[in-house]
PDB file of C-alpha atoms in Angstrom:
ATOM      1  CA  MET A 605       0.000   0.000   0.000  1.00 80.00           C
ATOM      2  CA  ALA A 606       2.825   2.438   0.860  1.00 83.00           C
ATOM      3  CA  ILE A 607       4.391   1.793  -2.538  1.00 87.00           C
ATOM      4  CA  LYS A 608       1.121   2.636  -4.308  1.00 81.00           C
ATOM      5  CA  LEU A 609       0.841   5.889  -2.319  1.00 81.00           C
ATOM      6  CA  ALA A 610       4.455   6.783  -3.128  1.00 80.00           C
ATOM      7  CA  ILE A 611       3.874   6.106  -6.835  1.00 84.00           C
ATOM      8  CA  ALA A 612       0.648   8.161  -6.788  1.00 80.00           C
ATOM      9  CA  ALA A 613       2.465  11.026  -5.053  1.00 79.00           C
ATOM     10  CA  LEU A 614       5.312  10.834  -7.594  1.00 80.00           C
ATOM     11  CA  VAL A 615       2.833  10.884 -10.500  1.00 77.00           C
ATOM     12  CA  LEU A 616       1.042  13.871  -8.950  1.00 78.00           C
ATOM     13  CA  VAL A 617       4.303  15.790  -8.467  1.00 76.00           C
ATOM     14  CA  ALA A 618       5.368  14.984 -12.051  1.00 76.00           C
ATOM     15  CA  ALA A 619       1.987  16.144 -13.403  1.00 73.00           C
ATOM     16  CA  LEU A 620       2.194  19.380 -11.403  1.00 70.00           C
ATOM     17  CA  GLY A 621       5.760  19.927 -12.617  1.00 70.00           C
ATOM     18  CA  ALA A 622       4.668  19.368 -16.228  1.00 72.00           C
ATOM     19  CA  PHE A 623       1.795  21.829 -15.791  1.00 66.00           C
ATOM     20  CA  VAL A 624       4.060  24.467 -14.222  1.00 65.00           C
ATOM     21  CA  ALA A 625       6.447  24.054 -17.178  1.00 69.00           C
ATOM     22  CA  THR A 626       3.625  25.079 -19.554  1.00 71.00           C
ATOM     23  CA  ARG A 627       3.232  28.481 -17.858  1.00 70.00           C
ATOM     24  CA  PRO A 628       4.494  31.468 -19.923  1.00 68.00           C
ATOM     25  CA  ASP A 629       8.248  32.122 -19.908  1.00 76.00           C
ATOM     26  CA  HIS A 630       7.726  35.893 -20.114  1.00 79.00           C
ATOM     27  CA  PHE A 631       5.401  38.283 -18.275  1.00 86.00           C
ATOM     28  CA  ARG A 632       4.261  41.853 -18.893  1.00 91.00           C
ATOM     29  CA  ILE A 633       2.181  44.099 -16.642  1.00 92.00           C
ATOM     30  CA  GLU A 634       1.031  47.494 -17.899  1.00 96.00           C
ATOM     31  CA  ARG A 635      -1.207  50.302 -16.733  1.00 97.00           C
ATOM     32  CA  ASN A 636      -1.972  53.715 -18.260  1.00 97.00           C
ATOM     33  CA  ALA A 637      -3.330  56.922 -16.788  1.00 97.00           C
ATOM     34  CA  HIS A 638      -3.774  60.582 -17.683  1.00 97.00           C
ATOM     35  CA  VAL A 639      -1.566  62.887 -15.600  1.00 96.00           C
ATOM     36  CA  ALA A 640      -2.656  66.539 -15.512  1.00 95.00           C
ATOM     37  CA  ALA A 641       0.798  67.950 -16.263  1.00 95.00           C
ATOM     38  CA  PRO A 642       2.942  68.423 -19.366  1.00 95.00           C
ATOM     39  CA  PRO A 643       5.332  65.630 -20.429  1.00 96.00           C
ATOM     40  CA  ALA A 644       8.405  67.602 -19.233  1.00 95.00           C
ATOM     41  CA  THR A 645       7.004  67.763 -15.676  1.00 94.00           C
ATOM     42  CA  VAL A 646       6.110  64.064 -15.611  1.00 96.00           C
ATOM     43  CA  PHE A 647       9.448  63.114 -17.155  1.00 96.00           C
ATOM     44  CA  ALA A 648      11.311  64.926 -14.344  1.00 95.00           C
ATOM     45  CA  LEU A 649       9.447  62.843 -11.726  1.00 95.00           C
ATOM     46  CA  ILE A 650      10.533  59.585 -13.369  1.00 96.00           C
ATOM     47  CA  ASN A 651      14.016  60.455 -14.656  1.00 96.00           C
ATOM     48  CA  ASP A 652      15.341  61.622 -11.257  1.00 95.00           C
ATOM     49  CA  LEU A 653      15.360  58.649  -8.865  1.00 93.00           C
ATOM     50  CA  HIS A 654      15.416  61.048  -5.884  1.00 91.00           C
ATOM     51  CA  ARG A 655      12.008  62.347  -7.033  1.00 91.00           C
ATOM     52  CA  PHE A 656      10.844  58.877  -8.132  1.00 87.00           C
ATOM     53  CA  ASP A 657      10.349  57.909  -4.502  1.00 81.00           C
ATOM     54  CA  THR A 658       7.846  60.768  -3.969  1.00 89.00           C
ATOM     55  CA  TRP A 659       5.179  58.942  -6.022  1.00 92.00           C
ATOM     56  CA  ASN A 660       6.468  55.345  -6.089  1.00 87.00           C
ATOM     57  CA  PRO A 661       3.781  53.057  -4.591  1.00 87.00           C
ATOM     58  CA  PHE A 662       6.468  50.625  -3.413  1.00 78.00           C
ATOM     59  CA  ARG A 663       8.327  53.220  -1.354  1.00 69.00           C
ATOM     60  CA  SER A 664       8.716  52.451   2.272  1.00 57.00           C
ATOM     61  CA  GLU A 665       8.751  54.834   5.174  1.00 59.00           C
ATOM     62  CA  PRO A 666      12.069  55.023   7.022  1.00 59.00           C
ATOM     63  CA  ALA A 667      12.305  52.019   9.306  1.00 63.00           C
ATOM     64  CA  PRO A 668      15.040  50.579  11.496  1.00 68.00           C
ATOM     65  CA  GLY A 669      17.412  48.484   9.428  1.00 74.00           C
ATOM     66  CA  VAL A 670      16.297  49.852   6.036  1.00 80.00           C
ATOM     67  CA  THR A 671      18.994  51.578   4.020  1.00 87.00           C
ATOM     68  CA  LYS A 672      18.658  53.572   0.802  1.00 88.00           C
ATOM     69  CA  SER A 673      21.434  54.874  -1.384  1.00 91.00           C
ATOM     70  CA  TRP A 674      21.792  56.673  -4.704  1.00 93.00           C
ATOM     71  CA  ASP A 675      24.743  56.207  -7.054  1.00 95.00           C
ATOM     72  CA  GLY A 676      25.851  57.684 -10.361  1.00 95.00           C
ATOM     73  CA  PRO A 677      24.446  60.881 -11.822  1.00 96.00           C
ATOM     74  CA  ASN A 678      21.423  62.564 -10.230  1.00 91.00           C
ATOM     75  CA  GLU A 679      19.233  61.695 -13.213  1.00 95.00           C
ATOM     76  CA  GLY A 680      19.201  59.942 -16.566  1.00 96.00           C
ATOM     77  CA  PRO A 681      21.193  56.917 -17.740  1.00 98.00           C
ATOM     78  CA  GLY A 682      23.444  55.508 -15.029  1.00 97.00           C
ATOM     79  CA  ALA A 683      21.446  56.962 -12.128  1.00 97.00           C
ATOM     80  CA  SER A 684      20.894  54.201  -9.592  1.00 96.00           C
ATOM     81  CA  PHE A 685      18.887  53.693  -6.399  1.00 93.00           C
ATOM     82  CA  SER A 686      19.496  50.775  -4.019  1.00 93.00           C
ATOM     83  CA  TYR A 687      17.488  49.632  -1.016  1.00 88.00           C
ATOM     84  CA  ALA A 688      18.088  46.935   1.574  1.00 89.00           C
ATOM     85  CA  GLY A 689      16.195  45.573   4.546  1.00 83.00           C
ATOM     86  CA  GLY A 690      12.596  45.738   5.640  1.00 74.00           C
ATOM     87  CA  GLU A 691       9.622  44.011   4.044  1.00 74.00           C
ATOM     88  CA  SER A 692      10.615  44.908   0.477  1.00 73.00           C
ATOM     89  CA  GLY A 693      13.905  43.022   0.630  1.00 85.00           C
ATOM     90  CA  ASP A 694      17.001  44.143  -1.279  1.00 91.00           C
ATOM     91  CA  GLY A 695      17.168  45.556  -4.783  1.00 92.00           C
ATOM     92  CA  ARG A 696      18.395  48.209  -7.176  1.00 95.00           C
ATOM     93  CA  LEU A 697      16.867  50.417  -9.896  1.00 95.00           C
ATOM     94  CA  THR A 698      19.129  51.757 -12.658  1.00 97.00           C
ATOM     95  CA  ILE A 699      18.047  54.084 -15.460  1.00 98.00           C
ATOM     96  CA  LEU A 700      19.152  52.560 -18.770  1.00 98.00           C
ATOM     97  CA  GLU A 701      17.531  54.911 -21.263  1.00 97.00           C
ATOM     98  CA  SER A 702      16.138  58.414 -21.047  1.00 97.00           C
ATOM     99  CA  GLN A 703      14.428  60.375 -23.851  1.00 97.00           C
ATOM    100  CA  PRO A 704      13.303  63.778 -22.496  1.00 96.00           C
ATOM    101  CA  GLY A 705       9.532  64.119 -22.361  1.00 94.00           C
ATOM    102  CA  GLU A 706       9.000  60.743 -24.040  1.00 97.00           C
ATOM    103  CA  ARG A 707      10.410  57.673 -22.334  1.00 98.00           C
ATOM    104  CA  VAL A 708      12.446  56.280 -19.418  1.00 98.00           C
ATOM    105  CA  VAL A 709      13.637  52.663 -19.218  1.00 98.00           C
ATOM    106  CA  ILE A 710      14.716  51.273 -15.845  1.00 97.00           C
ATOM    107  CA  LYS A 711      16.464  48.012 -14.992  1.00 98.00           C
ATOM    108  CA  LEU A 712      14.949  46.472 -11.849  1.00 95.00           C
ATOM    109  CA  GLU A 713      17.150  44.067  -9.927  1.00 95.00           C
ATOM    110  CA  PHE A 714      15.696  42.149  -6.999  1.00 90.00           C
ATOM    111  CA  PHE A 715      18.163  40.322  -4.748  1.00 92.00           C
ATOM    112  CA  LYS A 716      16.027  39.334  -1.737  1.00 88.00           C
ATOM    113  CA  PRO A 717      13.706  37.632  -0.978  1.00 84.00           C
ATOM    114  CA  PHE A 718      13.794  36.288  -4.576  1.00 81.00           C
ATOM    115  CA  GLU A 719      16.306  37.044  -7.309  1.00 87.00           C
ATOM    116  CA  ALA A 720      14.942  38.516 -10.533  1.00 87.00           C
ATOM    117  CA  THR A 721      15.837  41.103 -13.147  1.00 93.00           C
ATOM    118  CA  ASN A 722      13.024  42.938 -14.900  1.00 93.00           C
ATOM    119  CA  GLN A 723      12.594  46.080 -16.943  1.00 97.00           C
ATOM    120  CA  ALA A 724      10.198  48.973 -16.365  1.00 97.00           C
ATOM    121  CA  THR A 725       9.348  51.293 -19.248  1.00 98.00           C
ATOM    122  CA  PHE A 726       7.555  54.603 -18.827  1.00 98.00           C
ATOM    123  CA  THR A 727       6.171  56.025 -22.071  1.00 98.00           C
ATOM    124  CA  LEU A 728       4.832  59.596 -22.113  1.00 98.00           C
ATOM    125  CA  THR A 729       2.404  60.907 -24.747  1.00 97.00           C
ATOM    126  CA  PRO A 730       0.881  64.414 -24.786  1.00 96.00           C
ATOM    127  CA  GLU A 731      -2.884  64.144 -24.260  1.00 94.00           C
ATOM    128  CA  ASN A 732      -5.672  66.670 -23.523  1.00 92.00           C
ATOM    129  CA  GLY A 733      -3.396  69.316 -21.995  1.00 91.00           C
ATOM    130  CA  GLY A 734      -1.565  66.710 -19.917  1.00 95.00           C
ATOM    131  CA  THR A 735       0.256  63.442 -20.430  1.00 96.00           C
ATOM    132  CA  ARG A 736      -0.835  59.850 -20.993  1.00 98.00           C
ATOM    133  CA  VAL A 737       1.643  57.789 -18.942  1.00 98.00           C
ATOM    134  CA  SER A 738       2.131  54.119 -19.711  1.00 98.00           C
ATOM    135  CA  TRP A 739       3.963  52.127 -17.010  1.00 97.00           C
ATOM    136  CA  ALA A 740       4.980  48.634 -18.105  1.00 97.00           C
ATOM    137  CA  MET A 741       7.100  46.009 -16.366  1.00 95.00           C
ATOM    138  CA  GLU A 742       8.296  42.867 -18.052  1.00 94.00           C
ATOM    139  CA  GLY A 743      10.721  40.070 -17.522  1.00 90.00           C
ATOM    140  CA  GLU A 744      11.357  36.376 -17.590  1.00 83.00           C
ATOM    141  CA  ASN A 745       9.068  34.169 -15.562  1.00 78.00           C
ATOM    142  CA  THR A 746      11.350  32.146 -13.289  1.00 74.00           C
ATOM    143  CA  LEU A 747      10.349  28.747 -11.938  1.00 70.00           C
ATOM    144  CA  MET A 748       9.210  30.451  -8.710  1.00 70.00           C
ATOM    145  CA  GLY A 749       7.177  32.948 -10.743  1.00 70.00           C
ATOM    146  CA  LYS A 750       5.517  30.149 -12.676  1.00 69.00           C
ATOM    147  CA  VAL A 751       4.624  28.316  -9.463  1.00 68.00           C
ATOM    148  CA  MET A 752       3.284  31.529  -7.862  1.00 71.00           C
ATOM    149  CA  SER A 753       1.158  32.204 -10.961  1.00 66.00           C
ATOM    150  CA  LEU A 754      -0.873  29.114 -10.092  1.00 67.00           C
ATOM    151  CA  VAL A 755      -2.249  30.820  -6.979  1.00 69.00           C
ATOM    152  CA  VAL A 756      -1.618  34.583  -7.437  1.00 72.00           C
ATOM    153  CA  ASN A 757      -2.550  36.747 -10.413  1.00 77.00           C
ATOM    154  CA  MET A 758       0.502  39.020 -10.556  1.00 78.00           C
ATOM    155  CA  ASP A 759      -1.127  41.353 -13.112  1.00 81.00           C
ATOM    156  CA  THR A 760      -4.023  42.010 -10.748  1.00 83.00           C
ATOM    157  CA  MET A 761      -1.819  42.294  -7.663  1.00 81.00           C
ATOM    158  CA  LEU A 762       0.909  44.531  -9.128  1.00 85.00           C
ATOM    159  CA  GLY A 763      -1.525  46.351 -11.404  1.00 89.00           C
ATOM    160  CA  LYS A 764      -3.167  47.881  -8.313  1.00 93.00           C
ATOM    161  CA  ASN A 765       0.244  49.206  -7.234  1.00 92.00           C
ATOM    162  CA  PHE A 766       0.877  50.659 -10.691  1.00 94.00           C
ATOM    163  CA  GLU A 767      -2.534  52.389 -10.599  1.00 95.00           C
ATOM    164  CA  GLN A 768      -1.717  53.813  -7.158  1.00 94.00           C
ATOM    165  CA  GLY A 769       1.682  55.019  -8.371  1.00 94.00           C
ATOM    166  CA  LEU A 770       0.144  56.735 -11.385  1.00 96.00           C
ATOM    167  CA  ALA A 771      -2.435  58.423  -9.138  1.00 95.00           C
ATOM    168  CA  ASN A 772       0.395  59.539  -6.815  1.00 95.00           C
ATOM    169  CA  MET A 773       2.345  60.833  -9.825  1.00 95.00           C
ATOM    170  CA  ASP A 774      -0.694  62.847 -10.951  1.00 95.00           C
ATOM    171  CA  ALA A 775      -1.075  64.372  -7.475  1.00 94.00           C
ATOM    172  CA  ILE A 776       2.631  65.246  -7.213  1.00 93.00           C
ATOM    173  CA  ALA A 777       2.698  66.688 -10.755  1.00 91.00           C
ATOM    174  CA  ARG A 778      -0.268  68.924  -9.856  1.00 86.00           C
ATOM    175  CA  GLY A 779       1.462  70.042  -6.649  1.00 84.00           C
ATOM    176  CA  ALA A 780      -0.736  68.065  -4.266  1.00 67.00           C
ATOM    177  CA  ALA A 781       0.255  65.408  -1.773  1.00 62.00           C
ATOM    178  CA  PRO A 782      -0.526  61.881  -2.969  1.00 64.00           C
ATOM    179  CA  ALA A 783      -3.681  60.477  -1.394  1.00 58.00           C
ATOM    180  CA  SER A 784      -3.610  57.100   0.255  1.00 52.00           C
ATOM    181  CA  GLY A 785      -5.705  54.637  -1.714  1.00 45.00           C
ATOM    182  CA  ALA A 786      -6.178  57.075  -4.603  1.00 41.00           C
ATOM    183  CA  SER A 787      -7.234  55.667  -7.924  1.00 40.00           C
ATOM    184  CA  ALA A 788      -5.657  56.723 -11.197  1.00 40.00           C
ATOM    185  CA  GLN A 789      -7.763  57.158 -14.292  1.00 40.00           C
ATOM    186  CA  ALA A 790      -6.511  53.822 -15.565  1.00 40.00           C
ATOM    187  CA  ARG A 791      -7.421  52.372 -18.868  1.00 38.00           C
TER     188      ARG A 791
END
């Protein structure tokens, strides 16, 4: 009887492993919102990593054991922001590409609790006296990501954060403090 249970368990694990292997190798999450400010104003909030943290929905309040540091130039390609400790783990953001008023591409490196390297792209388009901001993140789906996708919809979970960040960006660009739980005009 124990042998039959062991074989059944092995077959179940193999079937689950085969199913996990069919999950997509690549992921992309994207949200868009109208920000009531010109592209140059919005661009400055994204292209300077010191200002990035004013609207970033993933920012953390200063806490014991959390360190933040900036390296490289103040803005544009080569500007880098690192964080360590706390609930968000350890990671680094580095601006790879910067086209004034149009686009910023950022390399996202996560070291803890899980290692991953992704890319965030912010695309700015003039729209109705303001700017349509597209925030996309994409990367390779690791084995852990594929397993997590069985129980967590990452697009839904992270999409809410992107919407909050875009709402914060709109508030900051208009000169207001970001509201907790605000909702961007997402599309």
